[in-house]
Coordinates of C-alpha atoms in Angstrom, one line a residue:
X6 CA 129.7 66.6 150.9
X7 CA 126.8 68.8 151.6
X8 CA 126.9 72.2 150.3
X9 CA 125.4 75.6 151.0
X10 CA 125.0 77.4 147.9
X11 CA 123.4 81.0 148.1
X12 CA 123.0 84.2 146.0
X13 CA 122.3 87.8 147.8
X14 CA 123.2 90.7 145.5
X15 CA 122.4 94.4 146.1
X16 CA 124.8 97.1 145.1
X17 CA 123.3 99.9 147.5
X18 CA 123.8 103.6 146.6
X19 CA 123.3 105.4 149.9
X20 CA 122.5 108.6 148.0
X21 CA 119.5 107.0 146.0
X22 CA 115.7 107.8 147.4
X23 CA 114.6 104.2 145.9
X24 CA 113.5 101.8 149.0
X25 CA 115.0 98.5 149.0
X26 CA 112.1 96.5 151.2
X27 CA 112.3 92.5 150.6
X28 CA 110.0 92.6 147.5
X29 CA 112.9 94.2 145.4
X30 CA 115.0 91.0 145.7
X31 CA 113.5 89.4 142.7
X32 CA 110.6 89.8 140.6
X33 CA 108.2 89.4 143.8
X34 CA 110.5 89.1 146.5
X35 CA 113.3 86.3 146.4
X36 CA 112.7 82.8 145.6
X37 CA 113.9 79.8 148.1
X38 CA 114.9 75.9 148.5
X39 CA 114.5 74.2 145.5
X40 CA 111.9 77.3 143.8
X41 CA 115.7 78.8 144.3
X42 CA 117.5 76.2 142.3
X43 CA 115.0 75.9 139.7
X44 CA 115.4 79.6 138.9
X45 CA 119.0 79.3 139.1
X46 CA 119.8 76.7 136.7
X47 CA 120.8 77.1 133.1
X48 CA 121.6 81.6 134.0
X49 CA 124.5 83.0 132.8
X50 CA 125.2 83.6 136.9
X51 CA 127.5 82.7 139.7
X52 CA 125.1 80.5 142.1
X53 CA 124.6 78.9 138.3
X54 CA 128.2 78.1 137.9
X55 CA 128.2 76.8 141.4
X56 CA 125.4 74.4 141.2
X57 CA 127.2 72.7 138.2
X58 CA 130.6 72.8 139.3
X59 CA 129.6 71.6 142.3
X60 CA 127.0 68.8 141.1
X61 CA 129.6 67.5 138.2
X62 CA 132.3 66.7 141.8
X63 CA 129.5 64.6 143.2
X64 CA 128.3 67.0 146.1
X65 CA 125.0 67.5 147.5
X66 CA 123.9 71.1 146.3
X67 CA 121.5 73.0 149.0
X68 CA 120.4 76.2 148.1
X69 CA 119.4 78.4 150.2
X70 CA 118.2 81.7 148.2
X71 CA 118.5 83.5 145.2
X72 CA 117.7 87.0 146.2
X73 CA 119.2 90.0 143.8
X74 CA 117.8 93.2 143.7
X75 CA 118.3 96.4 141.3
X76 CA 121.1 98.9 142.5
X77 CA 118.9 101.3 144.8
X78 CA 119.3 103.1 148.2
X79 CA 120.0 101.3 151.5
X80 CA 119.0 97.9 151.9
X81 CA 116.0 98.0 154.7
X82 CA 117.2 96.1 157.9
X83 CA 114.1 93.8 158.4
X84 CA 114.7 92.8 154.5
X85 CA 118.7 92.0 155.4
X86 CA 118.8 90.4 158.7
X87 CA 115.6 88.2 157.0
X88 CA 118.0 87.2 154.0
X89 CA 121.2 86.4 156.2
X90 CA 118.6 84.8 159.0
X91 CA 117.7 82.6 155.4
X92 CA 121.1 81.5 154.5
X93 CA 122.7 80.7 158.3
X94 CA 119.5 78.3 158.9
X95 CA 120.6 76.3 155.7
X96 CA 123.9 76.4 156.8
X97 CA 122.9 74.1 159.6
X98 CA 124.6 70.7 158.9
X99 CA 126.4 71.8 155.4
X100 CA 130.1 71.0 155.3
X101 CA 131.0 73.8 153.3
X102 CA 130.0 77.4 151.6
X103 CA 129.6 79.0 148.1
X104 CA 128.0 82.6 148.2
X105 CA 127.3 84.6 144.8
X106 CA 127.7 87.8 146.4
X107 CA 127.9 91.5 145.1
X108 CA 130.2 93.1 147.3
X109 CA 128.8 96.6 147.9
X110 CA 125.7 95.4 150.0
X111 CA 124.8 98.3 152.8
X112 CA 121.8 98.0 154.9
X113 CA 120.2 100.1 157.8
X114 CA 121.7 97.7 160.0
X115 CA 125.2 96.5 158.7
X116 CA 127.4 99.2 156.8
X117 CA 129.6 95.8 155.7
X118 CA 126.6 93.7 154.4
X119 CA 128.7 90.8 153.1
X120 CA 131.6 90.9 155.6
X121 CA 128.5 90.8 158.6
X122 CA 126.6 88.0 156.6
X123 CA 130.2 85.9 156.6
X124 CA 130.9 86.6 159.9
X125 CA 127.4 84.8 160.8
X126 CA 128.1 81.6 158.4
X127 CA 131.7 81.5 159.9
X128 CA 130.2 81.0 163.4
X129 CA 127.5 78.7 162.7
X130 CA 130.2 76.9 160.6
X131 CA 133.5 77.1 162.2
X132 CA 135.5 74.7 159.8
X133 CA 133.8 74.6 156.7
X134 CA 135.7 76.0 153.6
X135 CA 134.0 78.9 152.2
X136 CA 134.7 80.2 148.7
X137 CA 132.5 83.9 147.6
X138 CA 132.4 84.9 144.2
X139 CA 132.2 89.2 143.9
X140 CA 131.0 91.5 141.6
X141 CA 134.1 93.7 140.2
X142 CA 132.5 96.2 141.9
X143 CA 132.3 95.1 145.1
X144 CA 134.4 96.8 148.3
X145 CA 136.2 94.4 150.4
X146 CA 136.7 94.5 154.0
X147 CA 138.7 92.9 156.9
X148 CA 135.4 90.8 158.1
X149 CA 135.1 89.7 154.4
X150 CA 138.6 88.5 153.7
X151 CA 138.8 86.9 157.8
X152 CA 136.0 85.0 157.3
X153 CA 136.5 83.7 153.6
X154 CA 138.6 80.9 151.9
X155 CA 138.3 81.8 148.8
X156 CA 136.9 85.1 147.1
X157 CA 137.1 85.2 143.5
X158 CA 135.2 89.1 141.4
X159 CA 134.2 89.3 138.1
X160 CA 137.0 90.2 135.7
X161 CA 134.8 92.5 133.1
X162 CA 133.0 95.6 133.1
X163 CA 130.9 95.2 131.2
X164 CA 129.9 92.0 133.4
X165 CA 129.9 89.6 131.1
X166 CA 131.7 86.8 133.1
X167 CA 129.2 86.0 136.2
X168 CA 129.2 82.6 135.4
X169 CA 133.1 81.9 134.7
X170 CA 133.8 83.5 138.0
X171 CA 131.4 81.1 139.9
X172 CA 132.7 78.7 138.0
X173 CA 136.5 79.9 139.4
X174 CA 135.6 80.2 142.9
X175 CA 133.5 76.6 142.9
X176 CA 136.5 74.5 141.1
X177 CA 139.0 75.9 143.5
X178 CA 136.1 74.6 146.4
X179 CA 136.1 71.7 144.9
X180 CA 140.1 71.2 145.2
X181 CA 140.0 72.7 148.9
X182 CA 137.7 70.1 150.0
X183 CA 139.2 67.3 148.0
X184 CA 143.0 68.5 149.6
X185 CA 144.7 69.3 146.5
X186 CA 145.2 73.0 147.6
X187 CA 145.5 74.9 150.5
X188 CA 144.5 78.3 149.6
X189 CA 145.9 81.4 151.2
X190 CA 144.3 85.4 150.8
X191 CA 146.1 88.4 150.9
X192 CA 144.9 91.6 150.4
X193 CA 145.1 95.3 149.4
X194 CA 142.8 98.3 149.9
X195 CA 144.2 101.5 148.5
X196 CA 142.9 105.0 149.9
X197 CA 141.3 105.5 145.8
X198 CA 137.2 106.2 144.9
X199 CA 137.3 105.5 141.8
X200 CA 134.6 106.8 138.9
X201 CA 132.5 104.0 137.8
X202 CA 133.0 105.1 134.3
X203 CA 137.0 104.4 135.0
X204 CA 136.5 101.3 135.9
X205 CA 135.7 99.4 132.3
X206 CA 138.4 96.5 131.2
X207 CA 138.4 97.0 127.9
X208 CA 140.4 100.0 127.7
X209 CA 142.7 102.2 130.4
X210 CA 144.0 101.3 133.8
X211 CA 141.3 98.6 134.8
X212 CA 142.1 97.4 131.7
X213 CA 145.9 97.4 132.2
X214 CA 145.3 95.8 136.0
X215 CA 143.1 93.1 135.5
X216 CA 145.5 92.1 132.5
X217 CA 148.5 92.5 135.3
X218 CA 145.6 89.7 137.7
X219 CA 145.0 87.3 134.9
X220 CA 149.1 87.1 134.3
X221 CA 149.5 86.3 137.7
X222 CA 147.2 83.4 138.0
X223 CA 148.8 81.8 134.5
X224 CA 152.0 81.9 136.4
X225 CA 150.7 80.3 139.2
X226 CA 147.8 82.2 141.2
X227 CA 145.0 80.5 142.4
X228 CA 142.9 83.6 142.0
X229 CA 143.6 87.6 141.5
X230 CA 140.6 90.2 141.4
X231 CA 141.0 93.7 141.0
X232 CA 138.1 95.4 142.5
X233 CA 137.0 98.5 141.6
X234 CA 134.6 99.6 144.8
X235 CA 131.5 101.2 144.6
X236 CA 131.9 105.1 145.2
X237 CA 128.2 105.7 145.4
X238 CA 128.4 104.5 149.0
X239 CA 128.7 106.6 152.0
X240 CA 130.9 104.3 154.0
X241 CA 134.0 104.5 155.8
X242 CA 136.1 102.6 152.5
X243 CA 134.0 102.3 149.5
X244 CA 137.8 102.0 147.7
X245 CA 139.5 99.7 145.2
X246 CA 141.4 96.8 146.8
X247 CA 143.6 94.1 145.0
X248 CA 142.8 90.3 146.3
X249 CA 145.2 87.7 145.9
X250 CA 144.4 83.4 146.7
X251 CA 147.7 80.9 146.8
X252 CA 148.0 77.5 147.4
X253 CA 149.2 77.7 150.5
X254 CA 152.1 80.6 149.8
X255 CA 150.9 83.6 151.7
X256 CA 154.3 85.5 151.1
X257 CA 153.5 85.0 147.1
X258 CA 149.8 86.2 147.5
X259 CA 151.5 89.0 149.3
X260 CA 153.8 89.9 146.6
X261 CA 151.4 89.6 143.9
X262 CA 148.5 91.8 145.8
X263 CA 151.3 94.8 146.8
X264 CA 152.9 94.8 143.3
X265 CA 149.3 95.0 141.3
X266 CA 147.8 98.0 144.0
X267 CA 151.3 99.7 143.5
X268 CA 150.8 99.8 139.9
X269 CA 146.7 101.1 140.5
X270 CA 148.7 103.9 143.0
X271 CA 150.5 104.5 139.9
X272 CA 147.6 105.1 137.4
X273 CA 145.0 107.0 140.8
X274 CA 145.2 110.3 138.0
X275 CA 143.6 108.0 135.4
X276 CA 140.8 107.1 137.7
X277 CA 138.9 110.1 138.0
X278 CA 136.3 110.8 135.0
X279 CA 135.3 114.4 134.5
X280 CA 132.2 115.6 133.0
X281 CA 131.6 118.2 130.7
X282 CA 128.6 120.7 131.1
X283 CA 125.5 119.0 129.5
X284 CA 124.5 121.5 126.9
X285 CA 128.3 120.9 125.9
X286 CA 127.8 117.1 125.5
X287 CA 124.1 117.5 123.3
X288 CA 125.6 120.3 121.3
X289 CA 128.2 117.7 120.5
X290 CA 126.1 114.7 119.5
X291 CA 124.1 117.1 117.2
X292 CA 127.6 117.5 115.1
X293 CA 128.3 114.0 115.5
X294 CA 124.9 113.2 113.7
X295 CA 125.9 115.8 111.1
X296 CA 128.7 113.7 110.0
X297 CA 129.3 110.9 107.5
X298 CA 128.3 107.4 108.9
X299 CA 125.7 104.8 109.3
X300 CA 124.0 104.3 112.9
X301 CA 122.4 106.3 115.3
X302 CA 124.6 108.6 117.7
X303 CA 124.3 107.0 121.2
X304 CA 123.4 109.1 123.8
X305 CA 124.4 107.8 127.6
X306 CA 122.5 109.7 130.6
X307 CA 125.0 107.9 133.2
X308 CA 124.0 110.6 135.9
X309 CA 120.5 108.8 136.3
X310 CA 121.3 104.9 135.5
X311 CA 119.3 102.8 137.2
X312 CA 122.2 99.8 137.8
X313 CA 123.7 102.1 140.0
X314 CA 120.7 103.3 141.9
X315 CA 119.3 105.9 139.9
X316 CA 115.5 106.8 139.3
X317 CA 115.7 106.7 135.8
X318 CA 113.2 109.6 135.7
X319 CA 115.8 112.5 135.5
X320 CA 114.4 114.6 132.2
X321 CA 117.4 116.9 131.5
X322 CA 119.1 115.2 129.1
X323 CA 115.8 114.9 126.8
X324 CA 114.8 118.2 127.4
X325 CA 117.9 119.5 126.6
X326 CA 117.8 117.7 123.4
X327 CA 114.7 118.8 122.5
X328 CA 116.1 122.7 123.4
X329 CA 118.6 121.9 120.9
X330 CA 116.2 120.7 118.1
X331 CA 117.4 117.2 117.8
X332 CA 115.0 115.1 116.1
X333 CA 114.0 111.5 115.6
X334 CA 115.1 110.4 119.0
X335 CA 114.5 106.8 121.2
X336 CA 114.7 107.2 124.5
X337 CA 113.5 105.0 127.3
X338 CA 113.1 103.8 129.5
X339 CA 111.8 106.6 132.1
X340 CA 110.2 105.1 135.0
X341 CA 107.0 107.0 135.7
X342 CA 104.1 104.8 136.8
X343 CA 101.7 107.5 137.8
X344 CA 102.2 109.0 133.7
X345 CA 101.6 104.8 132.5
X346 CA 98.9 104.7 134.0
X347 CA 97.2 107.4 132.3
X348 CA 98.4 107.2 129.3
X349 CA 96.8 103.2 129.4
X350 CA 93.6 105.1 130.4
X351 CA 93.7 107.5 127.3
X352 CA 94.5 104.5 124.9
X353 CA 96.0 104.1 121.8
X354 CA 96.4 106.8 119.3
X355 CA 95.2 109.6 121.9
X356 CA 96.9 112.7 122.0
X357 CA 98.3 113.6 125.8
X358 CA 99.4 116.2 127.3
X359 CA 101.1 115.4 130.8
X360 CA 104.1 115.9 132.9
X361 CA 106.4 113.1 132.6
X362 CA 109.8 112.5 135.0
X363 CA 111.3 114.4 137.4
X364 CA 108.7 113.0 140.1
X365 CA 111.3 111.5 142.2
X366 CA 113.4 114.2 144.7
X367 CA 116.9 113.1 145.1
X368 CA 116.9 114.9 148.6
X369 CA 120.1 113.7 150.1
X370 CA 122.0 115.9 147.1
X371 CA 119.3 118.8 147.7
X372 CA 118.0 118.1 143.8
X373 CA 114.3 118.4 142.8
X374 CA 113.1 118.9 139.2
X375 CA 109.9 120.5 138.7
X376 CA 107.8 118.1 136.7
X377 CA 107.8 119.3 132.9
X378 CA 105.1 118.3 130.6
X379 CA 104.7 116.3 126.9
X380 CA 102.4 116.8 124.6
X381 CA 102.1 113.6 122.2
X382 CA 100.3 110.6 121.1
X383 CA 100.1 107.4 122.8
X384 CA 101.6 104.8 120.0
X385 CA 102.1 101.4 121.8
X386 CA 101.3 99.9 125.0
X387 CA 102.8 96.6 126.1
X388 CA 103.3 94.4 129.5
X389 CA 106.9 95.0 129.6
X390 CA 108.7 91.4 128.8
X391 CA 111.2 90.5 126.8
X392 CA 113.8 87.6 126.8
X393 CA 117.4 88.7 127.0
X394 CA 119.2 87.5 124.2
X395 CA 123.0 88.2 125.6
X396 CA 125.4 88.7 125.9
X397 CA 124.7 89.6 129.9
X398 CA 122.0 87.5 131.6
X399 CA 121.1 85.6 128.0
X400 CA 117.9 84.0 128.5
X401 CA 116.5 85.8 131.4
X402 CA 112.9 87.4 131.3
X403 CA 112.8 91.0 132.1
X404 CA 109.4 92.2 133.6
X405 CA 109.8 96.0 133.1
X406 CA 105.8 96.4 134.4
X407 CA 103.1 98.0 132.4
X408 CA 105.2 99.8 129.1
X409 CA 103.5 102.9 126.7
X410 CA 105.2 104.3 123.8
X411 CA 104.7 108.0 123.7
X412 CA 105.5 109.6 119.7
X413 CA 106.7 113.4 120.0
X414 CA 107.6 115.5 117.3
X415 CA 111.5 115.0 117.9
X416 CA 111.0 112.1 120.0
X417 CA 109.8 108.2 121.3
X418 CA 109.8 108.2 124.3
X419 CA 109.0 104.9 126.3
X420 CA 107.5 104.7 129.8
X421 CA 107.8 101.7 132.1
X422 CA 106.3 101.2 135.3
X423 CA 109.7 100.3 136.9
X424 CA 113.5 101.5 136.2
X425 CA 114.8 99.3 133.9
X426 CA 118.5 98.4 132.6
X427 CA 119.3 98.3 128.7
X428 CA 119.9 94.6 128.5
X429 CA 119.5 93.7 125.0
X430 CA 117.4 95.5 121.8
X431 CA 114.2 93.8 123.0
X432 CA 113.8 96.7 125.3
X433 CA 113.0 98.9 122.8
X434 CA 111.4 96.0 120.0
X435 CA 109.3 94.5 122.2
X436 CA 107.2 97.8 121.9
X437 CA 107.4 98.0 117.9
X438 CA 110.7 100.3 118.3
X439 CA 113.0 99.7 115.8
X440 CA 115.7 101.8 117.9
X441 CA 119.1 101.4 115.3
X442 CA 117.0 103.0 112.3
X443 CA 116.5 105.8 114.4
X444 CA 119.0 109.1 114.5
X445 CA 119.7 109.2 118.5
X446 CA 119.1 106.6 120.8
X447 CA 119.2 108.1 124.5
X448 CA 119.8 105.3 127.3
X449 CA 119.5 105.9 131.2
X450 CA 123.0 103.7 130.8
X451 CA 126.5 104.2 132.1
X452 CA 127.9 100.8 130.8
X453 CA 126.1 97.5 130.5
X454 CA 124.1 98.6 127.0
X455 CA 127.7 98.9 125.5
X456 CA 127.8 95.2 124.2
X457 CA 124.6 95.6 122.2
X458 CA 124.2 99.4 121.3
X459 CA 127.8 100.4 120.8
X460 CA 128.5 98.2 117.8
X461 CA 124.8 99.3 116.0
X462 CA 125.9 102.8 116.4
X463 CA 128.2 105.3 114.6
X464 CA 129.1 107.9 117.5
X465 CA 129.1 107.5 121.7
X466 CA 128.4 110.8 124.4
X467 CA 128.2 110.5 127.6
X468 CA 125.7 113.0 129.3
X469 CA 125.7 114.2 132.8
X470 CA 122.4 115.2 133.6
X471 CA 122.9 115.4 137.4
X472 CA 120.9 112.4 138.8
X473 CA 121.7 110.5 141.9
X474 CA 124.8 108.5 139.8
X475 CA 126.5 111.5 138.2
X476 CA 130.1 111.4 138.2
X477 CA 131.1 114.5 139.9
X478 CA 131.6 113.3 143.6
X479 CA 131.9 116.5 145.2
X480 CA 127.9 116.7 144.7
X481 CA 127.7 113.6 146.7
X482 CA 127.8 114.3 150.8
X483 CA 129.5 112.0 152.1
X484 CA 129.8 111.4 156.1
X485 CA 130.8 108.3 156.8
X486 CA 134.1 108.5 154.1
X487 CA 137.5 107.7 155.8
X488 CA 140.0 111.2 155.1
X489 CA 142.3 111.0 153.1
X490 CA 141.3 109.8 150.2
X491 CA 141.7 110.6 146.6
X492 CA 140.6 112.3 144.9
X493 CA 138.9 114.3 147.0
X494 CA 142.4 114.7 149.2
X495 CA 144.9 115.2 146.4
X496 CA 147.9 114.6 148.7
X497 CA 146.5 111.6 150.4
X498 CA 149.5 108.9 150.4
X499 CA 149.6 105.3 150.6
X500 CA 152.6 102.9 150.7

């Protein structure tokens, strides 16, 4: 058969001032046809995993796009309806559908970007099986489960397990097309935001859910995902929901889905993260450093990280530090292209003084940091590349833009031209940093720098400095939000 294969990704914070225009959907805009494929082959990604699960069967593979963009603000509508335009004219004559989609896409012009984007492949494609492969955190809606066959979300956090879940939602394609299974989806969506940070499987409730998922598909379950939401989104549901897929027993899905959200109804108290006060959390790492131990202490500004929309040029958590009198600090990256640009034109070994961060106003939450300055000396320059060496995206190119090393007295500080996720040690080696001989390391991170910087380290603090993905929700004005919910309703109930 032939098959429509396409990936559009975007988890959109509504509260973030970065634009999401067309160019952000790739390094230069998305890629298309077979410049799509070619890019797509031999990732660690979903539309990977569906290529070659669907290429091993014997199908015809046509891909339509690979178009993924950094969390940021709201997707802009001429770059949306463009994308989905994209992917329902290569639906024409396809027999059936594999998406690698986030889950938590909102644009100007569709507050339910993958649920609108089915809803268009349905219609051109009335028949045609349809399987969609989520992010965990991805919000799922009536128009995405009615116009799906099968939907199948990433069971880790940190993602490590892109591929295996195309690879889940292409073989069970495979066997709907074939007629070996009939599958069936039932649903959940519980009135529950959760914190991001909550949300992790390797420890606590998400944990103890997604272990409840993968029992049920070993006694029988095509498919369970437990999706966590995205709460950075001002929309009417941006909750956790439960999906279930049978082979062709909707009254088992149903059971399964009901008996997994009761038990996330159970744990809603364990949900909700709480931050301590910032001078609080630096006060603490400075003790932690004090202490026996090899490694540096690990330093995570999650209110500014850049995989859930943040600018990543939020400075309070350095200068705190540096109020403190921590030393030998490695932080990076901050995203300041205006300050890389002239510390290129000063040149190596130059001493600067210049205002770095704090450029970007996060004006929906009424924040705006005066610009404070640095006085140091420019220590390394680079263009910004490195090759991910796992275990998330292994053997991807990053292309972080122009890169300077800035040497303080307490600090490194590095400065990219773009916002930039801490995929792997190359981020900081690429630019002669040799980050784990270092005391602190301070990441614009809330989670996906765990696999690699966790186990080099000797102590963990997460630091709230009060960007645009804090976790304190009541800073966050939401409009569009559905009441009740919890937490911000505590006596909201759901049955």
């Amino acid at each position: 058969m032939k098959i429509l294969v396409a990936r559009l990704n975007h988890e959109t914070n509504t509260f973030s001032p970065i634009a999401t225009p067309l160019k952000s959907f790739g390094d230069d805009g998305p890629l298309y046809g077979i410049d799509a494929y070619k890019a797509s082959k031999n990732t660690r990604t979903g539309i990977a995993a569906f290529i070659d699960v669907l290429e091993q069967a014997g199908h015809e593979v046509v891909v339509a796009c690979t178009a993924t963009a950094n969390p940021s603000g709201t997707v802009c509508a001429k770059a949306y309806t463009h994308l989905c335009d994209t992917i329902v004219a290569a639906a024409k004559g396809c027999d059936a559908v594999a998406l690698d989609l986030h889950g938590a896409m909102v644009a100007e012009n569709s507050p339910d970007g993958e649920g609108d984007l089915l809803e268009r492949v349905r219609a051109a494609l009335p028949h045609a099986p349809i399987a969609v492969a989520l992010d965990l955190h991805g919000k799922i809606t009536e128009k995405l489960i009615k116009n799906s066959d099968i939907v199948i979300s990433f069971k880790t956090y940190p993602h490590v397990d892109m591929y295996e879940t195309g690879a889940h939602a292409g073989r069970l394609l495979v066997d709907m097309i074939s007629g070996r299974i009939k599958p069936k989806l039932a649903w959940r969506r519980l009135p529950l935001i959760l914190n991001t940070l909550c949300s992790r499987t390797d420890i606590g409730p998400m944990h103890e859910a997604v272990e409840l998922a993968r029992a049920a598909e070993a006694q029988g379950m095509l498919g369970v995902s437990v999706l966590a939401g995205f709460s950075l989104a001002d929309i009417e549901a941006p909750c956790i929901s439960v999906v279930g897929v049978s082979d062709n027993d909707p009254q088992a899905a149903e059971e399964v889905v009901q008996r997994i959200a009761e038990f996330v109804w159970s744990k809603r108290k364990d949900f909700i993260y709480k931050s301590e006060p910032l001078e609080v959390s630096i006060a603490r790492a400075k003790e932690l450093a004090a202490q026996p131990g090899e490694g540096p202490v690990l330093l995570l500004d999650h209110g500014d990280n850049c995989m859930s929309g943040g600018t990543c040029d939020d400075m309070n958590v350095l200068h705190e530090a540096l109020k403190q009198g921590l030393e030998d600090i490695v932080v990076g990256p901050i995203c300041d292209p205006q300050a890389v640009d002239q510390l290129i034109k000063a040149g190596l070994n130059a001493k600067v003084t210049l205002a770095v961060g704090d450029k970007v106003p996060l004006t929906q939450l009424g924040v705006t940091n005066p610009p404070r300055p640095l006085t140091g000396i420019v220590s390394g320059i680079s263009d910004g590349q490195y090759i991910v060496s796992g275990p998330t995206y292994t053997g991807q190119r990053i292309h972080m833009g122009r890169t300077v090393c800035l040497q303080l007295p307490q600090a490194k500080v590095m400065i990219t031209e773009t916002p930039q996720e801490h995929w792997d040690l190359g981020i900081f080696s690429h630019i002669g940093i040799d980050a784990p001989k270092h005391r602190f390391i301070l990441l614009k991170s809330r989670m996906y720098c765990r696999p690699v910087f966790v186990p080099i380290s000797k102590a963990l603090v997460e630091c709230d400095g009060g960007g645009v993905t804090g976790a304190d929700h009541t800073r966050f004005p939401y409009t569009k939000l559905k009441r009740p919910v919890y937490p911000f309703d505590l006596n909201t109930e759901w049955a």
